[in-house]
mmCIF file of C-alpha atoms and ligand atoms in Angstrom:
data_model
loop_
_atom_site.group_PDB
_atom_site.id
_atom_site.type_symbol
_atom_site.label_atom_id
_atom_site.label_comp_id
_atom_site.label_asym_id
_atom_site.label_seq_id
_atom_site.Cartn_x
_atom_site.Cartn_y
_atom_site.Cartn_z
ATOM 1 C CA UNK M 1 -7.572 14.361 1.408
ATOM 2 C CA UNK M 2 -6.923 10.751 2.077
ATOM 3 C CA UNK M 3 -8.733 8.343 -0.308
ATOM 4 C CA UNK M 4 -9.792 4.910 0.847
ATOM 5 C CA UNK M 5 -10.029 2.840 -2.345
ATOM 6 C CA UNK M 6 -11.060 -0.577 -0.709
ATOM 7 C CA UNK M 7 -13.513 -0.682 1.816
ATOM 8 C CA UNK M 8 -16.909 -2.615 3.142
ATOM 9 C CA UNK M 9 -19.218 -0.363 4.967
ATOM 10 C CA UNK M 10 -21.872 -2.863 4.608
ATOM 11 C CA UNK M 11 -20.850 -5.453 6.910
ATOM 12 C CA UNK M 12 -22.857 -5.902 9.743
ATOM 13 C CA UNK M 13 -19.432 -4.541 12.315
ATOM 14 C CA UNK M 14 -20.520 -1.206 11.120
ATOM 15 C CA UNK M 15 -24.188 -1.291 11.993
ATOM 16 C CA UNK M 16 -24.165 -0.041 15.410
ATOM 17 C CA UNK M 17 -22.568 3.452 14.611
ATOM 18 C CA UNK M 18 -22.471 3.278 10.804
ATOM 19 C CA UNK M 19 -24.165 6.443 9.884
ATOM 20 C CA UNK M 20 -22.078 8.667 12.925
ATOM 21 C CA UNK M 21 -18.760 6.810 11.547
ATOM 22 C CA UNK M 22 -19.018 7.438 7.869
ATOM 23 C CA UNK M 23 -20.252 11.686 8.774
ATOM 24 C CA UNK M 24 -17.073 12.025 10.755
ATOM 25 C CA UNK M 25 -14.917 11.409 7.383
ATOM 26 C CA UNK M 26 -14.510 14.577 6.448
ATOM 27 C CA UNK M 27 -13.124 15.971 10.110
ATOM 28 C CA UNK M 28 -10.353 12.863 9.822
ATOM 29 C CA UNK M 29 -9.136 13.669 6.669
ATOM 30 C CA UNK M 30 -11.240 11.461 4.402
ATOM 31 C CA UNK M 31 -12.102 12.647 1.462
ATOM 32 C CA UNK M 32 -13.636 9.976 -0.746
ATOM 33 C CA UNK M 33 -14.374 6.168 -0.298
ATOM 34 C CA UNK M 34 -15.135 3.156 -2.991
ATOM 35 C CA UNK M 35 -17.295 1.153 -1.134
ATOM 36 C CA UNK M 36 -16.878 -2.452 -2.421
ATOM 37 C CA UNK M 37 -18.598 -5.576 -2.369
ATOM 38 C CA UNK M 38 -17.824 -9.096 -1.578
ATOM 39 C CA UNK M 39 -20.530 -11.110 -1.482
ATOM 40 C CA UNK M 40 -23.549 -11.427 -4.405
ATOM 41 C CA UNK M 41 -26.155 -10.170 -1.689
ATOM 42 C CA UNK M 42 -23.810 -7.160 -1.051
ATOM 43 C CA UNK M 43 -23.975 -5.903 -4.546
ATOM 44 C CA UNK M 44 -27.001 -3.965 -4.104
ATOM 45 C CA UNK M 45 -26.506 -2.671 -0.687
ATOM 46 C CA UNK M 46 -22.738 -0.901 -1.711
ATOM 47 C CA UNK M 47 -24.711 0.808 -4.741
ATOM 48 C CA UNK M 48 -27.639 1.894 -2.405
ATOM 49 C CA UNK M 49 -24.923 3.450 0.230
ATOM 50 C CA UNK M 50 -22.991 5.272 -2.586
ATOM 51 C CA UNK M 51 -25.962 7.246 -3.578
ATOM 52 C CA UNK M 52 -26.528 8.080 0.031
ATOM 53 C CA UNK M 53 -22.871 9.438 1.003
ATOM 54 C CA UNK M 54 -21.572 12.050 -1.347
ATOM 55 C CA UNK M 55 -18.397 11.369 -0.719
ATOM 56 C CA UNK M 56 -18.808 7.611 -1.473
ATOM 57 C CA UNK M 57 -18.625 5.507 -4.882
ATOM 58 C CA UNK M 58 -19.113 1.618 -5.560
ATOM 59 C CA UNK M 59 -17.701 -1.331 -6.911
ATOM 60 C CA UNK M 60 -19.435 -4.480 -8.019
ATOM 61 C CA UNK M 61 -18.434 -7.970 -7.844
ATOM 62 C CA UNK M 62 -18.144 -11.358 -6.352
ATOM 63 C CA UNK M 63 -14.996 -12.459 -4.633
ATOM 64 C CA UNK M 64 -13.867 -15.798 -5.120
ATOM 65 C CA UNK M 65 -15.138 -17.257 -1.896
ATOM 66 C CA UNK M 66 -18.652 -16.488 -2.538
ATOM 67 C CA UNK M 67 -18.787 -17.363 -6.280
ATOM 68 C CA UNK M 68 -20.773 -20.091 -5.820
ATOM 69 C CA UNK M 69 -23.576 -17.923 -5.286
ATOM 70 C CA UNK M 70 -23.376 -16.884 -9.098
ATOM 71 C CA UNK M 71 -25.354 -18.687 -12.044
ATOM 72 C CA UNK M 72 -26.401 -16.758 -15.301
ATOM 73 C CA UNK M 73 -29.355 -15.457 -13.644
ATOM 74 C CA UNK M 74 -27.837 -13.965 -10.902
ATOM 75 C CA UNK M 75 -24.868 -13.058 -12.838
ATOM 76 C CA UNK M 76 -27.537 -10.505 -15.336
ATOM 77 C CA UNK M 77 -29.031 -9.338 -12.067
ATOM 78 C CA UNK M 78 -25.681 -8.119 -11.111
ATOM 79 C CA UNK M 79 -24.794 -6.573 -14.160
ATOM 80 C CA UNK M 80 -28.060 -4.104 -13.970
ATOM 81 C CA UNK M 81 -26.416 -2.313 -11.001
ATOM 82 C CA UNK M 82 -23.716 -1.234 -13.398
ATOM 83 C CA UNK M 83 -26.452 1.072 -14.981
ATOM 84 C CA UNK M 84 -26.521 3.000 -11.403
ATOM 85 C CA UNK M 85 -24.947 6.023 -10.358
ATOM 86 C CA UNK M 86 -21.296 6.003 -8.985
ATOM 87 C CA UNK M 87 -20.653 2.778 -9.825
ATOM 88 C CA UNK M 88 -16.675 2.975 -10.701
ATOM 89 C CA UNK M 89 -15.129 -0.515 -10.532
ATOM 90 C CA UNK M 90 -16.012 -4.329 -10.910
ATOM 91 C CA UNK M 91 -14.855 -5.595 -7.919
ATOM 92 C CA UNK M 92 -13.455 -7.734 -5.929
ATOM 93 C CA UNK M 93 -12.626 -10.692 -8.086
ATOM 94 C CA UNK M 94 -10.288 -12.811 -8.320
ATOM 95 C CA UNK M 95 -8.569 -16.268 -6.708
ATOM 96 C CA UNK M 96 -8.439 -17.399 -3.068
ATOM 97 C CA UNK M 97 -6.712 -20.534 -2.261
ATOM 98 C CA UNK M 98 -5.960 -19.602 1.461
ATOM 99 C CA UNK M 99 -9.690 -20.122 2.302
ATOM 100 C CA UNK M 100 -10.699 -22.438 -0.857
ATOM 101 C CA UNK M 101 -14.478 -22.172 -0.256
ATOM 102 C CA UNK M 102 -15.578 -22.846 -3.793
ATOM 103 C CA UNK M 103 -12.983 -25.207 -6.287
ATOM 104 C CA UNK M 104 -10.117 -23.737 -8.181
ATOM 105 C CA UNK M 105 -12.123 -24.452 -11.071
ATOM 106 C CA UNK M 106 -15.103 -22.252 -10.296
ATOM 107 C CA UNK M 107 -12.546 -19.542 -9.380
ATOM 108 C CA UNK M 108 -10.893 -18.990 -12.187
ATOM 109 C CA UNK M 109 -13.975 -19.510 -14.351
ATOM 110 C CA UNK M 110 -16.124 -16.194 -12.600
ATOM 111 C CA UNK M 111 -12.896 -15.112 -12.299
ATOM 112 C CA UNK M 112 -12.454 -14.622 -16.123
ATOM 113 C CA UNK M 113 -16.077 -13.828 -16.807
ATOM 114 C CA UNK M 114 -15.886 -11.242 -14.418
ATOM 115 C CA UNK M 115 -12.634 -9.236 -16.155
ATOM 116 C CA UNK M 116 -14.479 -9.575 -19.222
ATOM 117 C CA UNK M 117 -17.561 -8.016 -17.557
ATOM 118 C CA UNK M 118 -15.001 -5.373 -16.712
ATOM 119 C CA UNK M 119 -13.530 -4.852 -20.476
ATOM 120 C CA UNK M 120 -17.084 -4.745 -21.476
ATOM 121 C CA UNK M 121 -18.098 -2.007 -19.431
ATOM 122 C CA UNK M 122 -14.516 0.008 -19.639
ATOM 123 C CA UNK M 123 -14.590 -0.066 -16.132
ATOM 124 C CA UNK M 124 -11.271 -0.733 -13.688
ATOM 125 C CA UNK M 125 -11.082 -4.356 -11.836
ATOM 126 C CA UNK M 126 -10.282 -4.713 -7.999
ATOM 127 C CA UNK M 127 -8.427 -8.015 -7.624
ATOM 128 C CA UNK M 128 -8.549 -9.959 -4.891
ATOM 129 C CA UNK M 129 -5.818 -12.958 -4.903
ATOM 130 C CA UNK M 130 -4.520 -14.781 -1.567
ATOM 131 C CA UNK M 131 -1.986 -17.633 -1.973
ATOM 132 C CA UNK M 132 -2.822 -18.159 -5.599
ATOM 133 C CA UNK M 133 -0.232 -16.004 -7.017
ATOM 134 C CA UNK M 134 0.855 -17.967 -10.454
ATOM 135 C CA UNK M 135 -2.484 -18.587 -11.194
ATOM 136 C CA UNK M 136 -3.620 -15.014 -10.602
ATOM 137 C CA UNK M 137 -1.167 -13.400 -13.010
ATOM 138 C CA UNK M 138 -1.332 -16.279 -15.831
ATOM 139 C CA UNK M 139 -5.292 -15.103 -15.711
ATOM 140 C CA UNK M 140 -4.270 -11.604 -15.998
ATOM 141 C CA UNK M 141 -1.625 -11.943 -18.494
ATOM 142 C CA UNK M 142 -4.434 -13.789 -21.136
ATOM 143 C CA UNK M 143 -7.464 -11.807 -19.963
ATOM 144 C CA UNK M 144 -6.562 -8.570 -18.029
ATOM 145 C CA UNK M 145 -4.363 -7.390 -21.282
ATOM 146 C CA UNK M 146 -5.315 -3.146 -21.602
ATOM 147 C CA UNK M 147 -7.601 -3.093 -18.444
ATOM 148 C CA UNK M 148 -6.503 -0.876 -15.763
ATOM 149 C CA UNK M 149 -6.914 -1.937 -11.759
ATOM 150 C CA UNK M 150 -5.645 -2.395 -8.257
ATOM 151 C CA UNK M 151 -3.855 -5.380 -6.884
ATOM 152 C CA UNK M 152 -5.556 -4.987 -3.856
ATOM 153 C CA UNK M 153 -4.057 -5.829 -0.109
ATOM 154 C CA UNK M 154 -1.093 -6.729 -2.304
ATOM 155 C CA UNK M 155 1.074 -9.845 -0.504
ATOM 156 C CA UNK M 156 3.000 -11.336 -2.980
ATOM 157 C CA UNK M 157 6.772 -10.353 -4.144
ATOM 158 C CA UNK M 158 8.496 -7.229 -4.838
ATOM 159 C CA UNK M 159 9.470 -8.793 -8.085
ATOM 160 C CA UNK M 160 5.691 -9.766 -9.056
ATOM 161 C CA UNK M 161 4.551 -6.170 -7.803
ATOM 162 C CA UNK M 162 6.923 -4.591 -10.449
ATOM 163 C CA UNK M 163 5.198 -6.899 -12.776
ATOM 164 C CA UNK M 164 2.080 -5.379 -12.126
ATOM 165 C CA UNK M 165 2.763 -2.485 -12.074
ATOM 166 C CA UNK M 166 4.687 -2.461 -15.693
ATOM 167 C CA UNK M 167 0.965 -4.102 -16.969
ATOM 168 C CA UNK M 168 -0.216 -0.348 -15.972
ATOM 169 C CA UNK M 169 -2.288 -1.851 -12.127
ATOM 170 C CA UNK M 170 -1.785 -0.394 -9.118
ATOM 171 C CA UNK M 171 -0.820 -1.507 -5.941
ATOM 172 C CA UNK M 172 -3.082 -1.618 -2.721
ATOM 173 C CA UNK M 173 -1.401 -0.979 0.125
ATOM 174 C CA UNK M 174 -3.543 -1.097 3.770
ATOM 175 C CA UNK M 175 -3.173 -1.977 7.564
ATOM 176 C CA UNK M 176 -0.777 -4.979 7.225
ATOM 177 C CA UNK M 177 1.960 -2.243 6.231
ATOM 178 C CA UNK M 178 2.300 -1.354 9.380
ATOM 179 C CA UNK M 179 2.635 -4.750 11.078
ATOM 180 C CA UNK M 180 6.220 -5.419 12.542
ATOM 181 C CA UNK M 181 6.694 -8.702 10.496
ATOM 182 C CA UNK M 182 5.183 -7.445 6.973
ATOM 183 C CA UNK M 183 8.832 -7.185 6.052
ATOM 184 C CA UNK M 184 7.897 -8.214 1.931
ATOM 185 C CA UNK M 185 5.404 -5.542 1.892
ATOM 186 C CA UNK M 186 7.831 -2.908 3.506
ATOM 187 C CA UNK M 187 10.322 -3.716 0.783
ATOM 188 C CA UNK M 188 7.672 -3.577 -2.119
ATOM 189 C CA UNK M 189 6.779 -0.055 -0.992
ATOM 190 C CA UNK M 190 10.287 0.681 -1.042
ATOM 191 C CA UNK M 191 10.813 -0.183 -4.797
ATOM 192 C CA UNK M 192 7.783 0.500 -6.552
ATOM 193 C CA UNK M 193 6.821 4.417 -7.219
ATOM 194 C CA UNK M 194 4.215 6.385 -5.544
ATOM 195 C CA UNK M 195 2.995 6.903 -8.768
ATOM 196 C CA UNK M 196 1.665 3.305 -8.663
ATOM 197 C CA UNK M 197 0.514 3.051 -5.072
ATOM 198 C CA UNK M 198 -2.826 3.595 -3.696
ATOM 199 C CA UNK M 199 -4.118 3.487 0.104
ATOM 200 C CA UNK M 200 -6.902 1.375 1.159
ATOM 201 C CA UNK M 201 -8.539 -0.362 4.747
ATOM 202 C CA UNK M 202 -10.326 -3.388 3.611
ATOM 203 C CA UNK M 203 -12.428 -2.014 6.578
ATOM 204 C CA UNK M 204 -13.718 -3.793 8.959
ATOM 205 C CA UNK M 205 -10.564 -6.441 8.601
ATOM 206 C CA UNK M 206 -7.069 -5.544 8.849
ATOM 207 C CA UNK M 207 -6.461 -2.161 11.090
ATOM 208 C CA UNK M 208 -3.307 -0.664 10.984
ATOM 209 C CA UNK M 209 -1.173 -0.996 14.344
ATOM 210 C CA UNK M 210 -2.053 0.403 16.988
ATOM 211 C CA UNK M 211 -5.371 -1.113 16.270
ATOM 212 C CA UNK M 212 -4.351 -4.139 14.946
ATOM 213 C CA UNK M 213 -7.213 -6.949 15.734
ATOM 214 C CA UNK M 214 -9.838 -4.119 16.146
ATOM 215 C CA UNK M 215 -12.348 -3.006 14.139
ATOM 216 C CA UNK M 216 -10.660 -1.090 11.052
ATOM 217 C CA UNK M 217 -12.011 2.229 9.358
ATOM 218 C CA UNK M 218 -10.775 4.857 6.695
ATOM 219 C CA UNK M 219 -9.506 7.355 9.077
ATOM 220 C CA UNK M 220 -6.663 4.796 10.707
ATOM 221 C CA UNK M 221 -5.486 4.689 6.875
ATOM 222 C CA UNK M 222 -3.197 7.799 8.566
ATOM 223 C CA UNK M 223 -1.063 5.072 9.819
ATOM 224 C CA UNK M 224 -0.734 3.238 6.573
ATOM 225 C CA UNK M 225 0.214 6.733 4.819
ATOM 226 C CA UNK M 226 2.894 7.246 7.854
ATOM 227 C CA UNK M 227 4.359 4.326 7.519
ATOM 228 C CA UNK M 228 4.551 4.772 3.516
ATOM 229 C CA UNK M 229 6.499 7.804 4.011
ATOM 230 C CA UNK M 230 8.773 6.531 6.175
ATOM 231 C CA UNK M 231 9.586 3.896 4.030
ATOM 232 C CA UNK M 232 9.853 6.030 1.439
ATOM 233 C CA UNK M 233 11.548 8.883 2.993
ATOM 234 C CA UNK M 234 8.624 11.443 1.667
ATOM 235 C CA UNK M 235 6.326 13.260 3.872
ATOM 236 C CA UNK M 236 2.836 12.183 5.246
ATOM 237 C CA UNK M 237 1.509 15.237 2.532
ATOM 238 C CA UNK M 238 3.129 13.935 -0.439
ATOM 239 C CA UNK M 239 1.784 10.418 0.313
ATOM 240 C CA UNK M 240 -1.860 11.586 0.360
ATOM 241 C CA UNK M 241 -1.721 13.564 -1.982
ATOM 242 C CA UNK M 242 0.037 11.438 -4.950
ATOM 243 C CA UNK M 243 -1.983 8.447 -3.742
ATOM 244 C CA UNK M 244 -5.376 10.437 -3.829
ATOM 245 C CA UNK M 245 -4.601 11.645 -7.315
ATOM 246 C CA UNK M 246 -3.672 7.989 -8.303
ATOM 247 C CA UNK M 247 -6.968 6.835 -7.103
ATOM 248 C CA UNK M 248 -9.190 9.326 -8.866
ATOM 249 C CA UNK M 249 -7.424 8.675 -12.081
ATOM 250 C CA UNK M 250 -7.813 5.604 -11.803
ATOM 251 C CA UNK M 251 -11.632 5.700 -10.921
ATOM 252 C CA UNK M 252 -12.169 8.674 -12.904
ATOM 253 C CA UNK M 253 -13.369 11.209 -10.157
ATOM 254 C CA UNK M 254 -12.754 14.404 -10.985
ATOM 255 C CA UNK M 255 -13.833 16.519 -8.042
HETATM 256 NI NI1 NI N 1 -11.323 -6.220 0.568
#
């Protein structure tokens, strides 16, 4: 079944129909979802949701746009959440020079601190990186050796994707791959092995064609898997099966 490795179901865009939508996932072929925190305030929410839904797991971490909320005290409180059940990764963490919400120095500092936290907890990391290819790679080379994880919503070159794959990371592919103008990502999918790809929505954002611009949800991952199958000249079933296997291996989910 489909494994959505990166979703944000605590987002207010799901307030009106969250439970109905999540309860319909199985009938759309979605078997597992990792609910990822982005802001400091969403960390506890995603962990609570994972206790509520048997097919849902949680990732705890603070997005680069939001690291202004972190200090020693809030970071210590965030760390406490890893004692709860079903917290399977540190994320999403990284650098975002597109929105540039926080200074590069502050983004780097908390990116590194959260990579070190993942090492301490022996958990995989979910990396967010936008318009910050070189700085991200530099920090990953220095602080993420031996760690595992996903380069989420991958948007850089195929050469850099190969480098991340060599370092043992998975490439997260979502709705963008279905966009007509996503030439770079389509090329990346063609050249990296299916064994290094995982599926993701980043919902409510980045809905695939034919829902581009609308609210995304895990059922739409079907269109992402179909496009990967087309690009690689393999079956839809093979894409779903192998990416599920990859994700379960990374997150250490056995069921
Ligand atoms: Ni995200």
